[in-house]
Amino acid sequence: MSIFDNAIKKEINKETYEKLISYNKYVIEKNQHINLTGIKSEEESLIKNVYDSLTVYEEKYFPENGKILDLGTGGGFPGVILAILRPDMQVVLMDAVRKKLDAIKEILEKLEIKNAKTLHARAEDAARDEKYRDVFDIVTARAVKRMNTVSEWALPFVKKEGIFAAMKGAIAKEELSECGNVLKAFDAKVFEIKNLELSNGDKRNIIYIQKNSKCPKRFPRKTGAAEKNPL
């Protein structure tokens, strides 16, 4: 039994398990031609990508037949993993790098994952579109910029009383201390912080932020503003 098998604590059926393994395999294969992940081995990726993606899942934040946006999806982590885990939910995989999305789309078709679609866009542009603004039950972002920047990018997409789940490393609380102005601007609050450790010893913090009002009209700001001039 692999380290990955030992690490999985949630019960998943055989079909789900096999799709997780297959998706990881195809990502590592594609990674030889396009940079989807900095991890080169399948076994290491199962822990650092697939299992790490599963750690964001808490059933209470993922309503039946709900909508998920994975912001800066990269190699499809955690977005595709969540789509496999919850086939009843619709998942949008957003990234500014088209080549990555094209690779993911090919894998989705190969594995017949039909509840996930790709969106080539910058967050500031997509959040002006009524199809995406204030509509998602949960928005995820894994290893995307500092907390104050990614929060400003993510929160416009979250529906009222929905959740932004920021997947961060060991210094998450330090980053969170910089977010007071952003949270105030969006009438958002930290709902829960989950601390955990992967089987390889890597520390993770998942910050669940609830948004309590619709997105203010002044957001999103112009492209690059959240990064260059944080609130």
mmCIF file of C-alpha atoms in Angstrom:
data_model
loop_
_atom_site.group_PDB
_atom_site.id
_atom_site.type_symbol
_atom_site.label_atom_id
_atom_site.label_comp_id
_atom_site.label_asym_id
_atom_site.label_seq_id
_atom_site.Cartn_x
_atom_site.Cartn_y
_atom_site.Cartn_z
ATOM 1 C CA MET A 1 0.000 0.000 0.000
ATOM 2 C CA SER A 2 1.381 3.415 -0.995
ATOM 3 C CA ILE A 3 1.858 6.466 1.202
ATOM 4 C CA PHE A 4 -1.030 8.040 -0.699
ATOM 5 C CA ASP A 5 -3.356 5.162 0.174
ATOM 6 C CA ASN A 6 -2.400 5.457 3.816
ATOM 7 C CA ALA A 7 -2.917 9.218 3.746
ATOM 8 C CA ILE A 8 -6.503 9.093 2.492
ATOM 9 C CA LYS A 9 -8.765 9.250 5.508
ATOM 10 C CA LYS A 10 -12.013 10.040 3.724
ATOM 11 C CA GLU A 11 -13.897 7.119 2.278
ATOM 12 C CA ILE A 12 -14.015 7.263 -1.512
ATOM 13 C CA ASN A 13 -15.362 4.698 -3.918
ATOM 14 C CA LYS A 14 -13.277 2.693 -6.370
ATOM 15 C CA GLU A 15 -14.215 4.815 -9.386
ATOM 16 C CA THR A 16 -13.223 8.029 -7.629
ATOM 17 C CA TYR A 17 -9.956 6.524 -6.444
ATOM 18 C CA GLU A 18 -9.055 5.309 -9.921
ATOM 19 C CA LYS A 19 -9.852 8.678 -11.501
ATOM 20 C CA LEU A 20 -7.647 10.457 -8.965
ATOM 21 C CA ILE A 21 -4.784 8.088 -9.765
ATOM 22 C CA SER A 22 -5.343 8.437 -13.526
ATOM 23 C CA TYR A 23 -5.560 12.225 -13.443
ATOM 24 C CA ASN A 24 -2.302 12.415 -11.522
ATOM 25 C CA LYS A 25 -0.644 10.044 -13.994
ATOM 26 C CA TYR A 26 -1.716 12.107 -17.008
ATOM 27 C CA VAL A 27 -0.587 15.364 -15.382
ATOM 28 C CA ILE A 28 2.894 13.954 -14.792
ATOM 29 C CA GLU A 29 3.000 12.732 -18.396
ATOM 30 C CA LYS A 30 1.927 16.144 -19.725
ATOM 31 C CA ASN A 31 4.423 17.781 -17.414
ATOM 32 C CA GLN A 32 7.247 16.548 -19.626
ATOM 33 C CA HIS A 33 6.062 18.981 -22.315
ATOM 34 C CA ILE A 34 4.378 21.809 -20.401
ATOM 35 C CA ASN A 35 4.966 22.992 -16.858
ATOM 36 C CA LEU A 36 1.862 21.939 -14.935
ATOM 37 C CA THR A 37 3.654 21.159 -11.665
ATOM 38 C CA GLY A 38 7.151 21.407 -10.262
ATOM 39 C CA ILE A 39 6.844 17.813 -9.035
ATOM 40 C CA LYS A 40 8.229 15.158 -11.342
ATOM 41 C CA SER A 41 7.300 11.790 -9.810
ATOM 42 C CA GLU A 42 3.809 10.289 -9.670
ATOM 43 C CA GLU A 43 4.145 9.128 -6.072
ATOM 44 C CA GLU A 44 5.327 12.516 -4.803
ATOM 45 C CA SER A 45 2.550 14.237 -6.766
ATOM 46 C CA LEU A 46 -0.075 11.982 -5.193
ATOM 47 C CA ILE A 47 0.833 13.454 -1.805
ATOM 48 C CA LYS A 48 1.855 17.022 -2.655
ATOM 49 C CA ASN A 49 -0.798 17.641 -5.307
ATOM 50 C CA VAL A 50 -3.690 15.170 -5.072
ATOM 51 C CA TYR A 51 -3.867 14.578 -1.324
ATOM 52 C CA ASP A 52 -3.028 18.214 -0.665
ATOM 53 C CA SER A 53 -6.000 19.140 -2.872
ATOM 54 C CA LEU A 54 -8.299 16.829 -0.913
ATOM 55 C CA THR A 55 -7.438 18.603 2.349
ATOM 56 C CA VAL A 56 -9.516 21.658 1.361
ATOM 57 C CA TYR A 57 -12.653 19.514 1.220
ATOM 58 C CA GLU A 58 -15.090 19.969 4.073
ATOM 59 C CA GLU A 59 -18.591 18.820 3.159
ATOM 60 C CA LYS A 60 -20.289 21.748 4.931
ATOM 61 C CA TYR A 61 -18.701 24.196 2.476
ATOM 62 C CA PHE A 62 -19.565 22.177 -0.648
ATOM 63 C CA PRO A 63 -23.365 22.176 -1.076
ATOM 64 C CA GLU A 64 -25.146 19.605 -3.198
ATOM 65 C CA ASN A 65 -25.268 20.658 -6.876
ATOM 66 C CA GLY A 66 -23.274 23.774 -6.023
ATOM 67 C CA LYS A 67 -20.660 25.719 -7.956
ATOM 68 C CA ILE A 68 -16.894 25.804 -7.425
ATOM 69 C CA LEU A 69 -14.333 28.184 -8.940
ATOM 70 C CA ASP A 70 -10.673 27.197 -8.777
ATOM 71 C CA LEU A 71 -8.708 30.429 -9.155
ATOM 72 C CA GLY A 72 -5.266 30.039 -10.743
ATOM 73 C CA THR A 73 -5.855 26.329 -11.240
ATOM 74 C CA GLY A 74 -2.393 25.620 -12.709
ATOM 75 C CA GLY A 75 -2.258 21.846 -13.097
ATOM 76 C CA GLY A 76 -5.884 21.467 -11.994
ATOM 77 C CA PHE A 77 -5.163 21.307 -8.279
ATOM 78 C CA PRO A 78 -7.434 21.389 -6.378
ATOM 79 C CA GLY A 79 -10.164 22.045 -8.978
ATOM 80 C CA VAL A 80 -10.087 18.812 -10.953
ATOM 81 C CA ILE A 81 -9.622 16.750 -7.789
ATOM 82 C CA LEU A 82 -12.763 18.356 -6.329
ATOM 83 C CA ALA A 83 -14.648 17.734 -9.580
ATOM 84 C CA ILE A 84 -13.756 14.047 -9.358
ATOM 85 C CA LEU A 85 -14.703 13.897 -5.680
ATOM 86 C CA ARG A 86 -18.019 15.733 -6.197
ATOM 87 C CA PRO A 87 -19.473 14.942 -9.643
ATOM 88 C CA ASP A 88 -22.731 16.680 -8.641
ATOM 89 C CA MET A 89 -20.973 20.060 -8.468
ATOM 90 C CA GLN A 90 -20.018 22.288 -11.407
ATOM 91 C CA VAL A 91 -16.364 23.342 -11.365
ATOM 92 C CA VAL A 92 -14.782 26.220 -13.275
ATOM 93 C CA LEU A 93 -10.999 25.986 -13.670
ATOM 94 C CA MET A 94 -9.653 29.490 -14.248
ATOM 95 C CA ASP A 95 -6.114 30.409 -15.236
ATOM 96 C CA ALA A 96 -4.360 33.112 -17.247
ATOM 97 C CA VAL A 97 -2.106 30.562 -19.021
ATOM 98 C CA ARG A 98 -3.947 29.012 -21.949
ATOM 99 C CA LYS A 99 -1.427 26.201 -22.537
ATOM 100 C CA LYS A 100 -2.070 24.804 -19.073
ATOM 101 C CA LEU A 101 -5.826 24.918 -19.585
ATOM 102 C CA ASP A 102 -5.540 23.212 -22.977
ATOM 103 C CA ALA A 103 -3.570 20.378 -21.352
ATOM 104 C CA ILE A 104 -6.107 20.031 -18.550
ATOM 105 C CA LYS A 105 -9.018 20.070 -20.986
ATOM 106 C CA GLU A 106 -7.465 17.194 -22.919
ATOM 107 C CA ILE A 107 -7.160 15.137 -19.734
ATOM 108 C CA LEU A 108 -10.734 15.958 -18.700
ATOM 109 C CA GLU A 109 -11.994 14.641 -22.025
ATOM 110 C CA LYS A 110 -9.860 11.511 -21.763
ATOM 111 C CA LEU A 111 -11.228 10.721 -18.299
ATOM 112 C CA GLU A 112 -14.770 11.791 -19.214
ATOM 113 C CA ILE A 113 -14.927 14.338 -16.400
ATOM 114 C CA LYS A 114 -17.927 16.346 -17.551
ATOM 115 C CA ASN A 115 -18.629 18.583 -14.553
ATOM 116 C CA ALA A 116 -15.487 20.720 -14.983
ATOM 117 C CA LYS A 117 -14.746 23.344 -17.613
ATOM 118 C CA THR A 118 -11.802 25.651 -18.224
ATOM 119 C CA LEU A 119 -11.866 29.444 -18.313
ATOM 120 C CA HIS A 120 -8.960 31.386 -19.796
ATOM 121 C CA ALA A 121 -9.089 34.755 -18.038
ATOM 122 C CA ARG A 122 -7.527 37.051 -15.497
ATOM 123 C CA ALA A 123 -9.472 37.352 -12.272
ATOM 124 C CA GLU A 124 -9.994 41.107 -12.683
ATOM 125 C CA ASP A 125 -11.583 40.600 -16.105
ATOM 126 C CA ALA A 126 -13.743 37.568 -15.298
ATOM 127 C CA ALA A 127 -15.159 39.198 -12.139
ATOM 128 C CA ARG A 128 -16.796 41.906 -14.281
ATOM 129 C CA ASP A 129 -18.806 39.238 -16.081
ATOM 130 C CA GLU A 130 -22.228 38.617 -14.516
ATOM 131 C CA LYS A 131 -21.872 34.894 -15.306
ATOM 132 C CA TYR A 132 -19.113 34.656 -12.703
ATOM 133 C CA ARG A 133 -19.622 37.554 -10.298
ATOM 134 C CA ASP A 134 -21.253 36.701 -6.946
ATOM 135 C CA VAL A 135 -22.278 33.198 -8.100
ATOM 136 C CA PHE A 136 -19.934 30.573 -6.606
ATOM 137 C CA ASP A 137 -20.647 28.643 -3.425
ATOM 138 C CA ILE A 138 -16.928 28.189 -2.880
ATOM 139 C CA VAL A 139 -13.807 29.623 -4.500
ATOM 140 C CA THR A 140 -10.487 27.866 -3.984
ATOM 141 C CA ALA A 141 -6.956 29.147 -4.523
ATOM 142 C CA ARG A 142 -3.876 27.045 -3.875
ATOM 143 C CA ALA A 143 -0.480 28.724 -3.561
ATOM 144 C CA VAL A 144 -1.652 31.849 -5.408
ATOM 145 C CA LYS A 145 0.111 35.088 -4.328
ATOM 146 C CA ARG A 146 -0.061 36.590 -0.833
ATOM 147 C CA MET A 147 -3.271 36.475 1.116
ATOM 148 C CA ASN A 148 -4.298 40.116 0.698
ATOM 149 C CA THR A 149 -3.855 39.967 -3.086
ATOM 150 C CA VAL A 150 -5.536 36.624 -3.726
ATOM 151 C CA SER A 151 -8.431 37.522 -1.411
ATOM 152 C CA GLU A 152 -9.179 40.619 -3.477
ATOM 153 C CA TRP A 153 -9.084 38.500 -6.635
ATOM 154 C CA ALA A 154 -11.243 35.692 -5.231
ATOM 155 C CA LEU A 155 -13.960 37.390 -3.186
ATOM 156 C CA PRO A 156 -15.797 39.052 -6.119
ATOM 157 C CA PHE A 157 -16.685 35.569 -7.388
ATOM 158 C CA VAL A 158 -18.062 34.296 -4.074
ATOM 159 C CA LYS A 159 -21.846 34.456 -3.639
ATOM 160 C CA LYS A 160 -23.352 36.091 -0.574
ATOM 161 C CA GLU A 161 -22.729 33.767 2.401
ATOM 162 C CA GLY A 162 -20.397 31.677 0.246
ATOM 163 C CA ILE A 163 -16.815 30.713 1.087
ATOM 164 C CA PHE A 164 -13.343 31.563 -0.167
ATOM 165 C CA ALA A 165 -10.924 28.770 0.796
ATOM 166 C CA ALA A 166 -7.308 29.921 0.659
ATOM 167 C CA MET A 167 -4.833 27.029 0.712
ATOM 168 C CA LYS A 168 -1.651 28.344 2.267
ATOM 169 C CA GLY A 169 1.596 27.144 3.824
ATOM 170 C CA ALA A 170 3.172 27.617 7.235
ATOM 171 C CA ILE A 171 3.063 31.443 7.281
ATOM 172 C CA ALA A 172 -0.672 31.721 6.583
ATOM 173 C CA LYS A 173 -1.457 33.572 9.816
ATOM 174 C CA GLU A 174 1.237 36.146 9.093
ATOM 175 C CA GLU A 175 -0.306 36.732 5.661
ATOM 176 C CA LEU A 176 -3.799 36.857 7.137
ATOM 177 C CA SER A 177 -2.737 39.731 9.396
ATOM 178 C CA GLU A 178 -2.361 41.853 6.249
ATOM 179 C CA CYS A 179 -5.958 41.250 5.127
ATOM 180 C CA GLY A 180 -7.990 43.473 7.426
ATOM 181 C CA ASN A 181 -8.785 46.102 4.794
ATOM 182 C CA VAL A 182 -9.704 43.528 2.141
ATOM 183 C CA LEU A 183 -12.056 41.633 4.427
ATOM 184 C CA LYS A 184 -13.692 44.858 5.569
ATOM 185 C CA ALA A 185 -14.166 46.047 1.976
ATOM 186 C CA PHE A 186 -16.010 42.831 1.048
ATOM 187 C CA ASP A 187 -17.899 42.448 4.344
ATOM 188 C CA ALA A 188 -16.078 39.147 4.824
ATOM 189 C CA LYS A 189 -14.781 37.351 7.893
ATOM 190 C CA VAL A 190 -12.576 34.399 8.728
ATOM 191 C CA PHE A 191 -14.938 31.521 9.418
ATOM 192 C CA GLU A 192 -12.416 28.788 10.164
ATOM 193 C CA ILE A 193 -8.695 28.008 9.930
ATOM 194 C CA LYS A 194 -7.723 24.373 9.449
ATOM 195 C CA ASN A 195 -4.158 23.400 10.360
ATOM 196 C CA LEU A 196 -2.729 20.158 9.068
ATOM 197 C CA GLU A 197 0.434 18.343 8.107
ATOM 198 C CA LEU A 198 0.986 16.200 5.029
ATOM 199 C CA SER A 199 2.515 12.755 5.438
ATOM 200 C CA ASN A 200 5.868 14.165 4.302
ATOM 201 C CA GLY A 201 5.838 16.730 7.122
ATOM 202 C CA ASP A 202 4.842 19.778 5.060
ATOM 203 C CA LYS A 203 2.614 22.126 7.058
ATOM 204 C CA ARG A 204 -0.598 23.498 5.579
ATOM 205 C CA ASN A 205 -3.176 26.057 6.677
ATOM 206 C CA ILE A 206 -6.545 26.375 4.993
ATOM 207 C CA ILE A 207 -8.352 29.631 5.669
ATOM 208 C CA TYR A 208 -12.111 29.589 5.083
ATOM 209 C CA ILE A 209 -13.496 33.107 4.631
ATOM 210 C CA GLN A 210 -17.209 33.836 4.465
ATOM 211 C CA LYS A 211 -18.474 36.731 2.353
ATOM 212 C CA ASN A 212 -21.614 38.341 3.780
ATOM 213 C CA SER A 213 -22.620 40.836 1.062
ATOM 214 C CA LYS A 214 -22.587 41.147 -2.706
ATOM 215 C CA CYS A 215 -19.408 42.407 -4.339
ATOM 216 C CA PRO A 216 -19.024 46.200 -3.995
ATOM 217 C CA LYS A 217 -19.297 48.034 -7.311
ATOM 218 C CA ARG A 218 -15.735 49.363 -7.111
ATOM 219 C CA PHE A 219 -14.325 45.841 -7.402
ATOM 220 C CA PRO A 220 -12.531 44.396 -9.172
ATOM 221 C CA ARG A 221 -9.924 47.116 -9.490
ATOM 222 C CA LYS A 222 -7.848 47.469 -12.640
ATOM 223 C CA THR A 223 -5.584 44.606 -13.647
ATOM 224 C CA GLY A 224 -2.510 44.479 -11.421
ATOM 225 C CA ALA A 225 -3.813 46.890 -8.766
ATOM 226 C CA ALA A 226 -4.388 44.241 -6.080
ATOM 227 C CA GLU A 227 -0.810 43.032 -6.426
ATOM 228 C CA LYS A 228 0.958 46.366 -6.883
ATOM 229 C CA ASN A 229 -1.125 48.371 -4.429
ATOM 230 C CA PRO A 230 -2.789 46.043 -1.865
ATOM 231 C CA LEU A 231 -5.613 47.471 0.207
#
